[in-house]
Short mmCIF file of N, CA, C and O in Angstrom, two decimals:
data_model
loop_
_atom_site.label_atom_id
_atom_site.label_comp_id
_atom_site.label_asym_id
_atom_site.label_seq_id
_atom_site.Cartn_x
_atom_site.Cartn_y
_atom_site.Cartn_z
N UNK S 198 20.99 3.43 5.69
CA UNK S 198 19.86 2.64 6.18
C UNK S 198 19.08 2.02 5.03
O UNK S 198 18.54 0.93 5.22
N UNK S 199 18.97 2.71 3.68
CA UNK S 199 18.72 2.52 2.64
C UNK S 199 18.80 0.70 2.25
O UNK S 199 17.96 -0.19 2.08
N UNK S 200 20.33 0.80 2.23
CA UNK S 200 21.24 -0.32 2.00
C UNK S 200 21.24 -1.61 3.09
O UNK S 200 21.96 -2.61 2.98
N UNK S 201 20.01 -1.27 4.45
CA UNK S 201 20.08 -2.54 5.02
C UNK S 201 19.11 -3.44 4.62
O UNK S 201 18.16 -2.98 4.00
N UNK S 202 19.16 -4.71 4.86
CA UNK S 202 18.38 -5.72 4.57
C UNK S 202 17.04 -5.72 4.64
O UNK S 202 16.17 -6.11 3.86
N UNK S 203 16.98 -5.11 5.97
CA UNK S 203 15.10 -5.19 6.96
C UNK S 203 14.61 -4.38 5.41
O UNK S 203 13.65 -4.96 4.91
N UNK S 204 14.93 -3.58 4.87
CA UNK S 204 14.84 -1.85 4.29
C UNK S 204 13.85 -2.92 2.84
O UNK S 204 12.73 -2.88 2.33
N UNK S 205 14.89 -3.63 2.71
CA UNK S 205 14.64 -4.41 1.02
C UNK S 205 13.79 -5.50 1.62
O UNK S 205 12.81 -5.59 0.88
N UNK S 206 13.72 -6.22 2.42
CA UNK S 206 12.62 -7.34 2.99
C UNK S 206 11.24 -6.32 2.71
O UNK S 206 10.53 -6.14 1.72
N UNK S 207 11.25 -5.91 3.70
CA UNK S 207 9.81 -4.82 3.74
C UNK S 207 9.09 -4.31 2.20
O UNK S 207 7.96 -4.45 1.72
N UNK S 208 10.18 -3.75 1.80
CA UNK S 208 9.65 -3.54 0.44
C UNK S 208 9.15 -4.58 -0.71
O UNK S 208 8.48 -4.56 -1.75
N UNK S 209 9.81 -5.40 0.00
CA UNK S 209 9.02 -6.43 -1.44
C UNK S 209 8.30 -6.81 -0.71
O UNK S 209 7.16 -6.44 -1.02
N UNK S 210 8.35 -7.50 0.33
CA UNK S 210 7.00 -7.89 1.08
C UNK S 210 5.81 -7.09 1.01
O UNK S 210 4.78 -7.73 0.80
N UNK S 211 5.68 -5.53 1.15
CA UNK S 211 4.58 -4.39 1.18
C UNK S 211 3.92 -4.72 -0.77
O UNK S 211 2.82 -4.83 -1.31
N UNK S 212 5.52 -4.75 -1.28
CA UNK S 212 5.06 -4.93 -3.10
C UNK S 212 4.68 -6.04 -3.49
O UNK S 212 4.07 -5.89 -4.56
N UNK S 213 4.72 -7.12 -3.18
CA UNK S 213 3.87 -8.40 -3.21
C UNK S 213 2.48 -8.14 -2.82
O UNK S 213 1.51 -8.43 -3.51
N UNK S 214 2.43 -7.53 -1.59
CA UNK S 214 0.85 -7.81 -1.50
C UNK S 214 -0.03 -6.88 -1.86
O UNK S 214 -1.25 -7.03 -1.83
N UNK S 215 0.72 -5.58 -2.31
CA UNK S 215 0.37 -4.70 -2.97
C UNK S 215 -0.29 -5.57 -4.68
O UNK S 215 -1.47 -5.52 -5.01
N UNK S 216 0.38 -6.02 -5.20
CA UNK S 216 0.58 -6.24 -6.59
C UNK S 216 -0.34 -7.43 -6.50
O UNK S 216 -0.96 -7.85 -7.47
N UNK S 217 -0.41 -8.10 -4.95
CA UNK S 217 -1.33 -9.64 -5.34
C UNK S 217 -3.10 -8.99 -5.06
O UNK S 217 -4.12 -9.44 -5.59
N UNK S 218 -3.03 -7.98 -4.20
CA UNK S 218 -4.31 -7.42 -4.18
C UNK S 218 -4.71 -6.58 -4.99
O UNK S 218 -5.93 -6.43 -5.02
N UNK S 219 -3.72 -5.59 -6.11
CA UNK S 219 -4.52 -5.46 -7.20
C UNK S 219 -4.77 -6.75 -8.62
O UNK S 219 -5.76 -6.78 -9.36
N UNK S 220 -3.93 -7.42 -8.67
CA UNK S 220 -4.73 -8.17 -9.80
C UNK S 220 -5.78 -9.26 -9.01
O UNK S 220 -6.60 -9.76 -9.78
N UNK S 221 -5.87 -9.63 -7.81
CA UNK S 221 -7.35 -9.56 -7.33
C UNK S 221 -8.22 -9.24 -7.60
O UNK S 221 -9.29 -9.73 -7.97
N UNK S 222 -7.80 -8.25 -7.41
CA UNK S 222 -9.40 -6.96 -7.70
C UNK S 222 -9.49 -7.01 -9.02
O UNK S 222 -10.68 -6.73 -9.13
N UNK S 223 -9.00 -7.20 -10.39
CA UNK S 223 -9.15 -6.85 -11.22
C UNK S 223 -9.64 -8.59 -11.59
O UNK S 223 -10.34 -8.38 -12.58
N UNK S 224 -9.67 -9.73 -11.42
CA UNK S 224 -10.52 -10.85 -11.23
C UNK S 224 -11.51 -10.37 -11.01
O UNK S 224 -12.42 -10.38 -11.84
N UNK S 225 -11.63 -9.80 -9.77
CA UNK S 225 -13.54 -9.61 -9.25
C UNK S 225 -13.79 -8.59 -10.39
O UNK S 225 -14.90 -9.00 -10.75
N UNK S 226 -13.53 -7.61 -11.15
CA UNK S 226 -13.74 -6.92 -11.92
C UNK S 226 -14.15 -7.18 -12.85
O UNK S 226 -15.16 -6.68 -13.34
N UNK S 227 -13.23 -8.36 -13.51
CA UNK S 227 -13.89 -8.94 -14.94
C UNK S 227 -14.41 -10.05 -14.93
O UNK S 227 -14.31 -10.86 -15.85
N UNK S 228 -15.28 -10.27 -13.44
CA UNK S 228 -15.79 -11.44 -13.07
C UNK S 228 -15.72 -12.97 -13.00
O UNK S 228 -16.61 -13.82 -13.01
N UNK S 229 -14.35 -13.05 -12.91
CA UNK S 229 -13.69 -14.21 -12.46
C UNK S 229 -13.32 -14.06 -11.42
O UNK S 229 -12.82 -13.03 -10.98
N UNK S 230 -13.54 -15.43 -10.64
CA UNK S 230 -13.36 -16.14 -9.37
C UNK S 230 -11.99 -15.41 -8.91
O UNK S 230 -11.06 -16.00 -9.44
N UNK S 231 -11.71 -14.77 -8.43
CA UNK S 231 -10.63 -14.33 -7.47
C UNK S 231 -9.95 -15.43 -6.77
O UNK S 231 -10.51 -16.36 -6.19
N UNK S 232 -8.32 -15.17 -6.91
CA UNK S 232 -7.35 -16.48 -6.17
C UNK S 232 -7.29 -16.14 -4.63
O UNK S 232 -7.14 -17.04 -3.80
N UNK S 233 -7.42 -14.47 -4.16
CA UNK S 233 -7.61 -14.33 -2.80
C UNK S 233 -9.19 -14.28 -2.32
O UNK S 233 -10.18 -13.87 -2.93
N UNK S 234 -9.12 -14.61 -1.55
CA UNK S 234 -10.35 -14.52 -0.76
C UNK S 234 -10.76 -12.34 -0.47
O UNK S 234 -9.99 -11.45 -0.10
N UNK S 235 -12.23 -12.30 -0.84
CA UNK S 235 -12.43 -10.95 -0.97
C UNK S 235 -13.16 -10.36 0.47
O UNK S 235 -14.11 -11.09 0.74
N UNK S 236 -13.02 -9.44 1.29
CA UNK S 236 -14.08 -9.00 2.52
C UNK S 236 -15.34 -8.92 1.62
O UNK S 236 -15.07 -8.64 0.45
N UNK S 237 -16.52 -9.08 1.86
CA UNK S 237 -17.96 -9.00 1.50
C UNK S 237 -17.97 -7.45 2.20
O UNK S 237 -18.61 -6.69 1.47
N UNK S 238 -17.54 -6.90 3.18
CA UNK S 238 -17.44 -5.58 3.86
C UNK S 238 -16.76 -5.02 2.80
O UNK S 238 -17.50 -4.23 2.21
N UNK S 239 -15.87 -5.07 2.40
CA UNK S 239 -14.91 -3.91 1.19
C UNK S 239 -15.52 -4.02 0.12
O UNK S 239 -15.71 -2.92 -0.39
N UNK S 240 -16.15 -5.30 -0.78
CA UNK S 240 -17.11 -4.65 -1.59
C UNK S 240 -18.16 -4.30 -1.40
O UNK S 240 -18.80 -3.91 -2.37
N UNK S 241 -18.71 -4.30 -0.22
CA UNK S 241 -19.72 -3.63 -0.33
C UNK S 241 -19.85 -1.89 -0.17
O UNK S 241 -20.75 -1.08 -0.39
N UNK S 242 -18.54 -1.80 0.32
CA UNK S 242 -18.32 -0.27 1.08
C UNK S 242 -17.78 0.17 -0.92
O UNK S 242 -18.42 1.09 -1.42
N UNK S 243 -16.64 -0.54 -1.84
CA UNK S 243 -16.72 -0.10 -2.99
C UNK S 243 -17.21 -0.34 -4.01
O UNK S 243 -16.91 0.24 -5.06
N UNK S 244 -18.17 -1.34 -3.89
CA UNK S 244 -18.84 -1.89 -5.50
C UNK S 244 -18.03 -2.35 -6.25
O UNK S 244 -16.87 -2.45 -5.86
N UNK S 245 -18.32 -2.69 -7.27
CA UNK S 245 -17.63 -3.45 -8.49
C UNK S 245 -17.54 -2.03 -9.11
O UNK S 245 -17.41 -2.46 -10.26
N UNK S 246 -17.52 -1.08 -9.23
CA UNK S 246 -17.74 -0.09 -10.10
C UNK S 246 -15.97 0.75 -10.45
O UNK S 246 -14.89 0.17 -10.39
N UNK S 247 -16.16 1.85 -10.73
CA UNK S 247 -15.23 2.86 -10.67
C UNK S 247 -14.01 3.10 -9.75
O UNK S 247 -12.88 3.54 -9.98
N UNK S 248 -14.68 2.62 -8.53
CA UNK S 248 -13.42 3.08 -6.95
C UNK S 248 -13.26 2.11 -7.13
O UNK S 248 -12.06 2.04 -7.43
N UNK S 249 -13.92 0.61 -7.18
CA UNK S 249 -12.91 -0.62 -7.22
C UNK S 249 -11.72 -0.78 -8.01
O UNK S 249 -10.65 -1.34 -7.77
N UNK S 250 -12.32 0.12 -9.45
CA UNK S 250 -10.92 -0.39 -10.14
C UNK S 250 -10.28 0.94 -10.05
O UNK S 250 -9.54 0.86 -11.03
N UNK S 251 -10.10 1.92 -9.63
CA UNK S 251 -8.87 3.01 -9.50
C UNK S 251 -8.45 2.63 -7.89
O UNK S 251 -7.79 3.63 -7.62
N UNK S 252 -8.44 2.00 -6.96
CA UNK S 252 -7.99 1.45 -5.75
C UNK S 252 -7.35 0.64 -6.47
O UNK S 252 -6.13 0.80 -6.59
N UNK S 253 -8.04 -0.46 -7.15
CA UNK S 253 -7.32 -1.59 -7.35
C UNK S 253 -5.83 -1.21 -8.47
O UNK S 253 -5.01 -2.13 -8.48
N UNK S 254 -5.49 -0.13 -9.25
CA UNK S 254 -5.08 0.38 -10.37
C UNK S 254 -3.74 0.97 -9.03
O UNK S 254 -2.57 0.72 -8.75
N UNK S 255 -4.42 1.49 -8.74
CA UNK S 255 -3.19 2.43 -7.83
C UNK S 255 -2.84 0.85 -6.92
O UNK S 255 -2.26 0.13 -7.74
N UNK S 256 -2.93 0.34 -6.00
CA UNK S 256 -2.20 -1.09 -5.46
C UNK S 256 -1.28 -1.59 -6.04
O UNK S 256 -0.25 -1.92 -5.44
N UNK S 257 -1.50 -1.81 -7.81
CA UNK S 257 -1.04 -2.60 -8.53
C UNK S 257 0.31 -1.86 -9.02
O UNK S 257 1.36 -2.50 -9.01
N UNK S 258 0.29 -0.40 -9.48
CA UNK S 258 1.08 0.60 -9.78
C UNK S 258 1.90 0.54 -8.84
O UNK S 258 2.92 -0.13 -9.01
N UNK S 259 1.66 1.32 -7.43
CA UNK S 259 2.79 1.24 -6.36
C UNK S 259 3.43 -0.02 -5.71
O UNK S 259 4.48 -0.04 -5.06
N UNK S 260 2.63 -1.07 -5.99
CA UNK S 260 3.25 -2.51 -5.98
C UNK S 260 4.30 -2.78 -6.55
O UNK S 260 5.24 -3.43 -6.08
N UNK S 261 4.20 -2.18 -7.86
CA UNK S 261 4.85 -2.34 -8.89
C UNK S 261 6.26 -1.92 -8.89
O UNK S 261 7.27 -2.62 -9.00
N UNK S 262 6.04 0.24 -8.64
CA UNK S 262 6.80 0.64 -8.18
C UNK S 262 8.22 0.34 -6.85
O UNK S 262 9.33 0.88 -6.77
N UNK S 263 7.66 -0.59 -6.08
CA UNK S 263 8.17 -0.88 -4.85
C UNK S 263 8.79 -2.05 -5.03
O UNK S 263 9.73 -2.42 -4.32
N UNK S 264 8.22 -2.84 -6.18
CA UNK S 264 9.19 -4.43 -6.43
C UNK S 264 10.21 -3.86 -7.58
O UNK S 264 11.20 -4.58 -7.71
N UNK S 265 10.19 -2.73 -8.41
CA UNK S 265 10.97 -2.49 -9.27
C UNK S 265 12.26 -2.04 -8.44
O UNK S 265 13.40 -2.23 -8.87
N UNK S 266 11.97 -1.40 -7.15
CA UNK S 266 12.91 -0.36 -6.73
C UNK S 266 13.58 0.97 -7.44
O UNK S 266 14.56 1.51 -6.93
N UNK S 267 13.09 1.38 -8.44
CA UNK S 267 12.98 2.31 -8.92
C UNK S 267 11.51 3.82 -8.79
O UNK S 267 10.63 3.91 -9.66
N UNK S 268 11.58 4.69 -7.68
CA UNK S 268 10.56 5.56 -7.57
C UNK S 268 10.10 5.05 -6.52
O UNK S 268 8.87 5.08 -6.44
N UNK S 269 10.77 4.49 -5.50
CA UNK S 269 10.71 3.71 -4.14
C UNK S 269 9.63 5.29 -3.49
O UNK S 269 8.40 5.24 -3.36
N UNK S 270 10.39 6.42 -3.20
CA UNK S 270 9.37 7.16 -2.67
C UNK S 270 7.84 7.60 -3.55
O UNK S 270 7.06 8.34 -2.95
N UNK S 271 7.52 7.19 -4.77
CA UNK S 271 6.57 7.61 -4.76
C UNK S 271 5.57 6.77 -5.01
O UNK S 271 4.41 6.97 -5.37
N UNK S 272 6.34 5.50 -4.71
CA UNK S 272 5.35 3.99 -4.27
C UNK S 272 4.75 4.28 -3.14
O UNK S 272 3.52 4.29 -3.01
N UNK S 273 5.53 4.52 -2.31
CA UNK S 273 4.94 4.33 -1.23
C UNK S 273 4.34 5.64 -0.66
O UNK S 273 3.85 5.46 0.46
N UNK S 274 4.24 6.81 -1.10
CA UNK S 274 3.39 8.10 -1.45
C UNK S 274 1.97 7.61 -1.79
O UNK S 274 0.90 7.89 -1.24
N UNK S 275 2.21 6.90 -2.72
CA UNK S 275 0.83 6.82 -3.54
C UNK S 275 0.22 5.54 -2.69
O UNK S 275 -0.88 5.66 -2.16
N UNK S 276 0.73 4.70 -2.60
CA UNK S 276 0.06 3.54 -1.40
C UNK S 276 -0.32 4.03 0.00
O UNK S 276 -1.50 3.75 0.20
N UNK S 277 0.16 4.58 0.91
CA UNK S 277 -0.13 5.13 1.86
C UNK S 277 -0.93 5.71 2.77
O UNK S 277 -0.94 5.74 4.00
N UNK S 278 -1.89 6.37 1.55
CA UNK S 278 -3.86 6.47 1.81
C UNK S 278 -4.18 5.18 1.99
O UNK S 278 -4.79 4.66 2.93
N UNK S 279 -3.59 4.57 0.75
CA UNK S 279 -4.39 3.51 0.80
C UNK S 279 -4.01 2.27 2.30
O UNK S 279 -4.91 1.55 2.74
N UNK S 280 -3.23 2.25 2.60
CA UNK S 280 -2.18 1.71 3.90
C UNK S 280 -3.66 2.16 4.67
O UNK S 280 -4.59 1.35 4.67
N UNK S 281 -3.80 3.34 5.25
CA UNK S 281 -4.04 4.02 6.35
C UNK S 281 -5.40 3.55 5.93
O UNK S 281 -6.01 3.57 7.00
N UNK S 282 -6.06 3.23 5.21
CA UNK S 282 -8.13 3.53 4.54
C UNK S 282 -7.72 1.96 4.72
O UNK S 282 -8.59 1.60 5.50
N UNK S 283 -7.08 1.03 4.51
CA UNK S 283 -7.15 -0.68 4.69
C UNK S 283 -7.20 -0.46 6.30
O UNK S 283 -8.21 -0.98 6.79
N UNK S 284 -6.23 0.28 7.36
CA UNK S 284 -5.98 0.03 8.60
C UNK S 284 -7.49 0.38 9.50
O UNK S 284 -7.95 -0.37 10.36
N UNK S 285 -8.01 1.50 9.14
CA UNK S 285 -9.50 2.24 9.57
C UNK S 285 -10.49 0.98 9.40
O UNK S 285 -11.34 0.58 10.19
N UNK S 286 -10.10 0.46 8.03
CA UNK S 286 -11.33 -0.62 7.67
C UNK S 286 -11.60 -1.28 8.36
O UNK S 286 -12.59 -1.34 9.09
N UNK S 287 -10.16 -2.33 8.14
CA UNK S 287 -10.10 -3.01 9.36
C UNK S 287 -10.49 -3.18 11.04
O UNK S 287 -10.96 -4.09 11.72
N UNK S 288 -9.98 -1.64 11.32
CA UNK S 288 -10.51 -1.80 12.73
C UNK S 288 -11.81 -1.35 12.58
O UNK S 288 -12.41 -2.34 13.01
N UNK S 289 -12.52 -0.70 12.34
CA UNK S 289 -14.03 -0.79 12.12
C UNK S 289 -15.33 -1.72 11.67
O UNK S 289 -16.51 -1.81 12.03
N UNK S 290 -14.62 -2.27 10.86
CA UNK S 290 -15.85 -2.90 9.66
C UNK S 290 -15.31 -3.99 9.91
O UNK S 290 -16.00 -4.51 10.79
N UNK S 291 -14.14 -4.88 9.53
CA UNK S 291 -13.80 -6.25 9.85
C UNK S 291 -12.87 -6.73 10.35
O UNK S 291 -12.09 -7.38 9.65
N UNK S 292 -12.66 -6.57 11.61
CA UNK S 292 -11.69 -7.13 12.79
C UNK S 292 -10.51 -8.45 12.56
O UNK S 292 -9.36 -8.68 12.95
N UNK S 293 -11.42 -9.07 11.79
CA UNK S 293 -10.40 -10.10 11.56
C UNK S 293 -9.59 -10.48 11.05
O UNK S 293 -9.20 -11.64 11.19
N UNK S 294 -8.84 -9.28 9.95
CA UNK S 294 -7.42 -9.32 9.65
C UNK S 294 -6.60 -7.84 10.09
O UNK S 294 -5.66 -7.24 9.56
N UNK S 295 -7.04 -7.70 10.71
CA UNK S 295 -6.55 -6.46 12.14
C UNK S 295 -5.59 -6.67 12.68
O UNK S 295 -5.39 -5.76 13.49
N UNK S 296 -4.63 -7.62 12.71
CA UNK S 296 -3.31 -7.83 13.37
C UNK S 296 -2.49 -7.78 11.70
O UNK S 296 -2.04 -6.65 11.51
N UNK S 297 -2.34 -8.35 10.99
CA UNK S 297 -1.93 -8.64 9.76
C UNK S 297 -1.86 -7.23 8.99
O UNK S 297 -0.94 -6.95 8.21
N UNK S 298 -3.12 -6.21 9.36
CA UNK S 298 -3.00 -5.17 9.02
C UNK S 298 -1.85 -4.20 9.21
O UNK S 298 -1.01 -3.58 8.55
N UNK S 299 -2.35 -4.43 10.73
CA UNK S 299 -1.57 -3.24 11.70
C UNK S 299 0.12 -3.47 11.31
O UNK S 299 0.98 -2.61 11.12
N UNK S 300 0.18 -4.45 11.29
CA UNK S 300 1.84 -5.37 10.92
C UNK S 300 2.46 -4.31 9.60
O UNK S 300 3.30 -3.42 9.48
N UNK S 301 1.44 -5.06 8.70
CA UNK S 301 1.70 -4.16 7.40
C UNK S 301 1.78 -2.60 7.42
O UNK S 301 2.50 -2.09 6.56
N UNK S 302 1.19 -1.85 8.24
CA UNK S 302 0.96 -0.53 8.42
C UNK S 302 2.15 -0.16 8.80
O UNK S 302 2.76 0.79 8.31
N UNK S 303 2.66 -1.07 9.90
CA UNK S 303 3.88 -0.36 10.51
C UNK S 303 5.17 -0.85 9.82
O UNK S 303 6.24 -0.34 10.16
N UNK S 304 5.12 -1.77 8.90
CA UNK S 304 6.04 -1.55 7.78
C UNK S 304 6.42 -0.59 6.95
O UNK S 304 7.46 -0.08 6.54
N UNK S 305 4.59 -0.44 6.77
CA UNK S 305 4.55 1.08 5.56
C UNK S 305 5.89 2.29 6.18
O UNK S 305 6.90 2.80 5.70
N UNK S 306 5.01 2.34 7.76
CA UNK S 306 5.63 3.12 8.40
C UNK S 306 7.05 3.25 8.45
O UNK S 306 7.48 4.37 8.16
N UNK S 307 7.66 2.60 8.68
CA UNK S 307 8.99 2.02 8.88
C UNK S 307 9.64 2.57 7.52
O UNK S 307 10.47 3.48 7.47
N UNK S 308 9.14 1.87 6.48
CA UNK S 308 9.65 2.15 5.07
C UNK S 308 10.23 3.74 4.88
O UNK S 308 11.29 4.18 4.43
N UNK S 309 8.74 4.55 5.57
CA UNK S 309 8.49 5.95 4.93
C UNK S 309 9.46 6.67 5.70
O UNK S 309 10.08 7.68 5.35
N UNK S 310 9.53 5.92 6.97
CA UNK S 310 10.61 6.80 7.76
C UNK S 310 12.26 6.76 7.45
O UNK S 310 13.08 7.65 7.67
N UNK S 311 12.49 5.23 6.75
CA UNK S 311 14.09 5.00 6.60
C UNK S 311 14.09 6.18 5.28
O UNK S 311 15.21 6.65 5.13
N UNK S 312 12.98 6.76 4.26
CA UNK S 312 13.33 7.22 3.54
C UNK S 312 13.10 9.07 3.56
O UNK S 312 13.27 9.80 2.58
N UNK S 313 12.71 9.47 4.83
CA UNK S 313 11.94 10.51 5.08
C UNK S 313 12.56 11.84 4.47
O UNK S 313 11.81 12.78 4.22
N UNK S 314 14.25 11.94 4.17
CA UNK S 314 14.60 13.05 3.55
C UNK S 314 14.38 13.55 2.21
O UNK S 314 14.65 14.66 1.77
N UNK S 315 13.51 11.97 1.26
CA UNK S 315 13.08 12.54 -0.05
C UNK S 315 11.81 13.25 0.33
O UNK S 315 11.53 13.93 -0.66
N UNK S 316 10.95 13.42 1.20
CA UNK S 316 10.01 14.16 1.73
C UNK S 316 10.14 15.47 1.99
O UNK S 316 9.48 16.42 1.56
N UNK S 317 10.86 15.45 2.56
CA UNK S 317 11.50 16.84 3.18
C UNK S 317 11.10 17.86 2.74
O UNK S 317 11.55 18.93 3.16
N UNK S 318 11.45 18.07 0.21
CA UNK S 318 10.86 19.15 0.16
C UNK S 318 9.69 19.67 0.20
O UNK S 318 9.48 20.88 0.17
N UNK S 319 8.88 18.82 0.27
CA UNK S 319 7.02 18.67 0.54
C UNK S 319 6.86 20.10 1.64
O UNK S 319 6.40 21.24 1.60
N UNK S 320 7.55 19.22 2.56
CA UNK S 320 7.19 20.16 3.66
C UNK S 320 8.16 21.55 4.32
O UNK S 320 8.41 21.86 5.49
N UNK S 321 8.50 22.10 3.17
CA UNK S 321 9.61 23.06 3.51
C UNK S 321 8.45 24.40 2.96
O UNK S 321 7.69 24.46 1.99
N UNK S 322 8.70 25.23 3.89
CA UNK S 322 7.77 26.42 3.59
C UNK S 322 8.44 27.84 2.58
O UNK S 322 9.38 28.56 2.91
N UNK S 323 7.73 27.93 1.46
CA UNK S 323 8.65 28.84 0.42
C UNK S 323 7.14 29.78 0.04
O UNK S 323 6.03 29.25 0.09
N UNK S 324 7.33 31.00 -0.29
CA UNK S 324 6.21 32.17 -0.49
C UNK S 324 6.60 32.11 -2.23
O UNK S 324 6.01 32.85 -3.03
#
């Protein structure tokens, strides 16, 4: 399943916008005009401060990870909070990229599941 197409679409698609929303953030950071458009709701919920740039640091990393295809599971490990804390946002605070979200979410999803047996030992119970 690895080896089908949908498998490698998804992933670069999730790592593109992974990788275009952290060097975003890192524009608004060093106070240049940003090429994406920013929610006024997300900075205000993280500031310009500290969480902006370790959100924005981790995006850019597992972006990274996920367009390299190398450490495919722990791209998308480490993105995944962040997946789920964009999807909450969204439906709470700003509705209006709430379809686009949800889309992306269930990619995430999709992704995590074609790869679910590198997981496995996470959740295996040992004393």
């Amino acid at each position: 399943m690895r080896n089908h197409p949908v498998f490698h679409v998804l992933r670069y698609a999730l790592g593109l916008i992974y990788v275009a929303a952290g060097v975003n953030g890192f524009f608004v950071l060093g106070g240049l005009e940003p090429f994406l458009p920013e929610s006024p709701e997300a900075l205000e919920l993280l500031g310009t401060g500290y969480l902006l740039a370790m959100e924005k640091s981790v995006e850019l990393l597992g972006g990274l990870l996920l367009l390299w295809g190398r450490f495919i599971p722990l791209g998308l490990a480490a993105l995944f909070p962040l997946t789920m804390n964009i999807a909450a946002f969204h439906l709470f605070r700003d509705p209006q990229l709430l379809i686009p979200v949800l889309v992306m979410s269930a990619a995430h999803l999709y992704l995590l599941w074609v790869i679910r047996d590198h997981y496995r030992p996470l959740f295996a119970y040992r004393l």
